[in-house]
mmCIF file of C-alpha atoms and ligand atoms in Angstrom:
data_model
loop_
_atom_site.group_PDB
_atom_site.id
_atom_site.type_symbol
_atom_site.label_atom_id
_atom_site.label_comp_id
_atom_site.label_asym_id
_atom_site.label_seq_id
_atom_site.Cartn_x
_atom_site.Cartn_y
_atom_site.Cartn_z
ATOM 1 C CA MET V 1 158.019 32.366 -24.842
ATOM 2 C CA ILE V 2 160.297 31.741 -21.927
ATOM 3 C CA GLU V 3 157.465 33.023 -19.369
ATOM 4 C CA LEU V 4 157.329 29.204 -17.442
ATOM 5 C CA SER V 5 153.708 27.428 -16.344
ATOM 6 C CA ARG V 6 151.885 28.865 -19.816
ATOM 7 C CA ALA V 7 150.289 27.290 -22.495
ATOM 8 C CA PHE V 8 151.622 27.938 -25.908
ATOM 9 C CA HIS V 9 150.555 27.030 -29.220
ATOM 10 C CA LEU V 10 152.343 25.808 -31.624
ATOM 11 C CA ASP V 11 150.547 24.468 -35.498
ATOM 12 C CA LEU V 12 151.666 21.366 -35.258
ATOM 13 C CA ALA V 13 152.224 21.308 -39.812
ATOM 14 C CA THR V 14 154.247 23.806 -40.146
ATOM 15 C CA GLY V 15 156.041 24.962 -36.982
ATOM 16 C CA ARG V 16 154.866 28.607 -35.714
ATOM 17 C CA PHE V 17 153.429 29.048 -32.428
ATOM 18 C CA ALA V 18 150.498 31.142 -32.593
ATOM 19 C CA GLY V 19 151.126 35.274 -33.333
ATOM 20 C CA GLN V 20 154.582 34.572 -33.347
ATOM 21 C CA GLU V 21 157.355 36.251 -35.473
ATOM 22 C CA PRO V 22 160.477 33.872 -36.211
ATOM 23 C CA THR V 23 163.112 34.127 -33.385
ATOM 24 C CA SER V 24 165.751 34.149 -36.542
ATOM 25 C CA ARG V 25 165.957 33.227 -40.089
ATOM 26 C CA ARG V 26 169.023 31.965 -42.134
ATOM 27 C CA THR V 27 169.943 32.865 -45.634
ATOM 28 C CA VAL V 28 171.938 30.460 -47.713
ATOM 29 C CA GLY V 29 174.191 34.440 -47.873
ATOM 30 C CA GLU V 30 174.286 33.578 -43.881
ATOM 31 C CA LEU V 31 175.318 30.231 -44.606
ATOM 32 C CA ALA V 32 177.925 29.829 -47.055
ATOM 33 C CA GLY V 33 180.151 29.074 -45.196
ATOM 34 C CA ILE V 34 178.704 25.433 -44.745
ATOM 35 C CA PHE V 35 178.343 24.386 -47.649
ATOM 36 C CA GLU V 36 180.429 23.544 -50.111
ATOM 37 C CA SER V 37 180.566 26.537 -52.907
ATOM 38 C CA ILE V 38 176.831 28.700 -53.184
ATOM 39 C CA GLU V 39 177.555 29.250 -56.247
ATOM 40 C CA GLY V 40 174.693 30.229 -59.043
ATOM 41 C CA GLU V 41 172.774 30.431 -55.377
ATOM 42 C CA ASP V 42 170.304 33.155 -54.687
ATOM 43 C CA PRO V 43 172.332 33.985 -51.650
ATOM 44 C CA GLY V 44 168.910 35.864 -50.253
ATOM 45 C CA ARG V 45 167.069 32.248 -50.313
ATOM 46 C CA VAL V 46 165.890 31.398 -46.737
ATOM 47 C CA VAL V 47 167.460 28.411 -46.173
ATOM 48 C CA TYR V 48 165.532 28.064 -42.056
ATOM 49 C CA GLU V 49 163.736 29.805 -39.764
ATOM 50 C CA THR V 50 163.667 29.223 -36.095
ATOM 51 C CA TYR V 51 160.150 29.813 -33.480
ATOM 52 C CA GLY V 52 159.940 30.063 -30.123
ATOM 53 C CA CYS V 53 162.868 30.801 -27.055
ATOM 54 C CA PRO V 54 165.856 32.610 -28.132
ATOM 55 C CA ALA V 55 169.482 30.080 -27.463
ATOM 56 C CA GLU V 56 170.387 31.330 -24.487
ATOM 57 C CA ILE V 57 169.341 33.226 -22.192
ATOM 58 C CA GLU V 58 170.653 35.339 -18.583
ATOM 59 C CA GLY V 59 169.712 33.931 -15.606
ATOM 60 C CA PRO V 60 169.317 30.253 -14.118
ATOM 61 C CA PRO V 61 169.168 27.401 -16.125
ATOM 62 C CA GLN V 62 165.713 26.898 -17.603
ATOM 63 C CA LEU V 63 165.061 24.011 -19.972
ATOM 64 C CA LEU V 64 163.547 26.266 -23.390
ATOM 65 C CA PHE V 65 162.403 24.704 -27.020
ATOM 66 C CA ALA V 66 161.565 25.572 -30.413
ATOM 67 C CA THR V 67 161.017 24.183 -33.779
ATOM 68 C CA THR V 68 162.710 25.159 -36.574
ATOM 69 C CA VAL V 69 161.491 25.070 -40.344
ATOM 70 C CA LEU V 70 164.005 23.845 -42.781
ATOM 71 C CA TYR V 71 162.784 24.751 -46.482
ATOM 72 C CA PRO V 72 163.736 22.148 -48.947
ATOM 73 C CA GLY V 73 165.374 22.846 -52.207
ATOM 74 C CA ALA V 74 169.877 21.801 -52.131
ATOM 75 C CA VAL V 75 172.150 24.381 -52.382
ATOM 76 C CA ASN V 76 175.069 23.677 -55.052
ATOM 77 C CA GLY V 77 174.117 20.262 -55.032
ATOM 78 C CA GLU V 78 173.878 19.990 -50.651
ATOM 79 C CA TYR V 79 171.021 19.211 -49.526
ATOM 80 C CA PRO V 80 169.851 23.056 -47.095
ATOM 81 C CA MET V 81 171.554 22.273 -44.026
ATOM 82 C CA THR V 82 170.680 23.595 -40.386
ATOM 83 C CA ARG V 83 175.073 24.562 -39.372
ATOM 84 C CA GLY V 84 174.457 22.589 -36.518
ATOM 85 C CA HIS V 85 177.395 23.025 -33.226
ATOM 86 C CA PHE V 86 178.571 21.485 -30.098
ATOM 87 C CA HIS V 87 177.189 22.092 -26.946
ATOM 88 C CA THR V 88 179.833 23.246 -24.487
ATOM 89 C CA ASP V 89 178.383 21.400 -22.037
ATOM 90 C CA PRO V 90 178.509 17.920 -22.932
ATOM 91 C CA SER V 91 176.503 16.759 -20.116
ATOM 92 C CA ARG V 92 173.665 18.813 -21.541
ATOM 93 C CA GLY V 93 171.539 16.624 -24.207
ATOM 94 C CA GLU V 94 168.802 18.334 -25.886
ATOM 95 C CA PHE V 95 165.232 16.865 -27.384
ATOM 96 C CA MET V 96 163.744 16.394 -30.299
ATOM 97 C CA ALA V 97 160.588 15.739 -32.165
ATOM 98 C CA VAL V 98 159.901 15.769 -35.715
ATOM 99 C CA LEU V 99 156.780 17.372 -37.133
ATOM 100 C CA GLU V 100 156.575 16.797 -41.107
ATOM 101 C CA GLY V 101 158.883 16.591 -43.856
ATOM 102 C CA GLU V 102 162.253 13.592 -44.033
ATOM 103 C CA GLY V 103 165.773 15.044 -42.908
ATOM 104 C CA LYS V 104 168.969 13.075 -42.086
ATOM 105 C CA LEU V 105 170.431 14.357 -38.466
ATOM 106 C CA LEU V 106 174.294 14.095 -38.450
ATOM 107 C CA LEU V 107 175.447 13.689 -35.439
ATOM 108 C CA MET V 108 179.044 13.331 -34.985
ATOM 109 C CA GLU V 109 181.832 12.374 -32.013
ATOM 110 C CA ARG V 110 184.589 14.654 -30.881
ATOM 111 C CA ASP V 111 186.930 12.398 -32.920
ATOM 112 C CA ARG V 112 185.066 13.209 -36.057
ATOM 113 C CA THR V 113 183.048 10.235 -36.167
ATOM 114 C CA THR V 114 179.756 11.322 -37.884
ATOM 115 C CA TRP V 115 176.685 9.520 -38.940
ATOM 116 C CA ALA V 116 172.887 10.368 -40.060
ATOM 117 C CA VAL V 117 169.692 9.088 -38.394
ATOM 118 C CA PRO V 118 166.802 9.018 -40.622
ATOM 119 C CA LEU V 119 164.111 12.024 -39.649
ATOM 120 C CA THR V 120 160.473 11.703 -40.743
ATOM 121 C CA LYS V 121 157.268 12.452 -39.194
ATOM 122 C CA GLY V 122 157.500 11.719 -35.503
ATOM 123 C CA THR V 123 161.028 10.879 -35.463
ATOM 124 C CA VAL V 124 162.038 11.689 -31.572
ATOM 125 C CA VAL V 125 165.176 11.535 -30.736
ATOM 126 C CA ASN V 126 167.304 12.023 -27.436
ATOM 127 C CA ILE V 127 170.273 13.745 -28.867
ATOM 128 C CA ASP V 128 173.587 13.351 -26.319
ATOM 129 C CA GLY V 129 175.043 16.130 -25.087
ATOM 130 C CA ARG V 130 178.839 14.878 -26.206
ATOM 131 C CA HIS V 131 177.592 15.040 -29.914
ATOM 132 C CA ALA V 132 177.470 17.834 -32.460
ATOM 133 C CA HIS V 133 174.093 18.337 -34.245
ATOM 134 C CA ARG V 134 172.782 19.205 -37.761
ATOM 135 C CA VAL V 135 169.340 18.678 -39.181
ATOM 136 C CA ALA V 136 169.708 18.526 -43.554
ATOM 137 C CA ASN V 137 166.051 17.958 -45.167
ATOM 138 C CA THR V 138 166.160 15.894 -47.587
ATOM 139 C CA GLY V 139 162.659 15.984 -48.787
ATOM 140 C CA SER V 140 160.456 18.286 -50.909
ATOM 141 C CA VAL V 141 158.172 19.622 -48.143
ATOM 142 C CA PRO V 142 159.441 22.117 -45.508
ATOM 143 C CA LEU V 143 161.092 19.299 -42.454
ATOM 144 C CA VAL V 144 159.833 20.926 -39.245
ATOM 145 C CA PHE V 145 160.800 19.578 -36.075
ATOM 146 C CA LEU V 146 160.448 20.964 -31.853
ATOM 147 C CA VAL V 147 163.573 20.655 -29.948
ATOM 148 C CA ALA V 148 164.031 21.307 -26.025
ATOM 149 C CA TRP V 149 167.391 22.238 -24.795
ATOM 150 C CA MET V 150 168.649 23.646 -21.259
ATOM 151 C CA SER V 151 169.459 27.263 -21.299
ATOM 152 C CA ASP V 152 173.220 26.573 -19.963
ATOM 153 C CA CYS V 153 173.871 24.504 -22.615
ATOM 154 C CA GLY V 154 176.988 26.607 -24.566
ATOM 155 C CA HIS V 155 176.859 26.516 -28.124
ATOM 156 C CA ASP V 156 179.750 26.370 -30.651
ATOM 157 C CA TYR V 157 178.757 26.857 -34.150
ATOM 158 C CA GLY V 158 182.491 27.658 -34.367
ATOM 159 C CA THR V 159 183.864 24.671 -33.929
ATOM 160 C CA ILE V 160 182.048 22.884 -36.448
ATOM 161 C CA LEU V 161 182.178 26.521 -38.341
ATOM 162 C CA SER V 162 186.133 26.304 -39.407
ATOM 163 C CA GLU V 163 185.861 22.385 -39.712
ATOM 164 C CA GLY V 164 182.823 21.240 -40.677
ATOM 165 C CA PHE V 165 180.795 17.372 -39.812
ATOM 166 C CA GLY V 166 182.772 14.329 -41.133
ATOM 167 C CA LEU V 167 179.954 14.208 -43.949
ATOM 168 C CA ARG V 168 178.798 15.813 -46.344
ATOM 169 C CA LEU V 169 174.822 15.183 -47.589
ATOM 170 C CA ARG V 170 174.580 15.724 -51.431
ATOM 171 C CA THR V 171 171.769 14.907 -53.373
ATOM 172 C CA PRO V 172 171.907 12.746 -56.332
HETATM 173 MN MN1 MN B 1 172.123 22.069 -29.432
#
């Protein structure tokens, strides 16, 4: 998927690239640290899968792209969500387009100011590289979105894992 000037086929409804297996899959158990609690939940349940390019590659900086399929279903009263991260290079932003579903894009400044952007099919966001980003599925069907980023943006998952976002999205 990192070959340049080559066509790939993306199924816009499912977020899957033709002939490709997921590049990653995150379960409730693997994401235990981002939820308040996973008590009573099946740790093996898949929360989301990604398809497309790996997050980072060796060599000269290159534009990468991937889709995420974020499944519905609360985790102990919180909407299912991605890990979320800061870019270590704040001059590197990220493009996002929602293909299916309903959700929220959580954005956070370094001072922990946090806000939510509503997501629905067709929502496009050019994410500022200074803002930590996380996506939550608030709907009843898979939330499918496409993202594109520069390979040298750097991914800081640790800050979010240890400090979280300034806002939790709980189900009613
Ligand atoms: Mn990112």
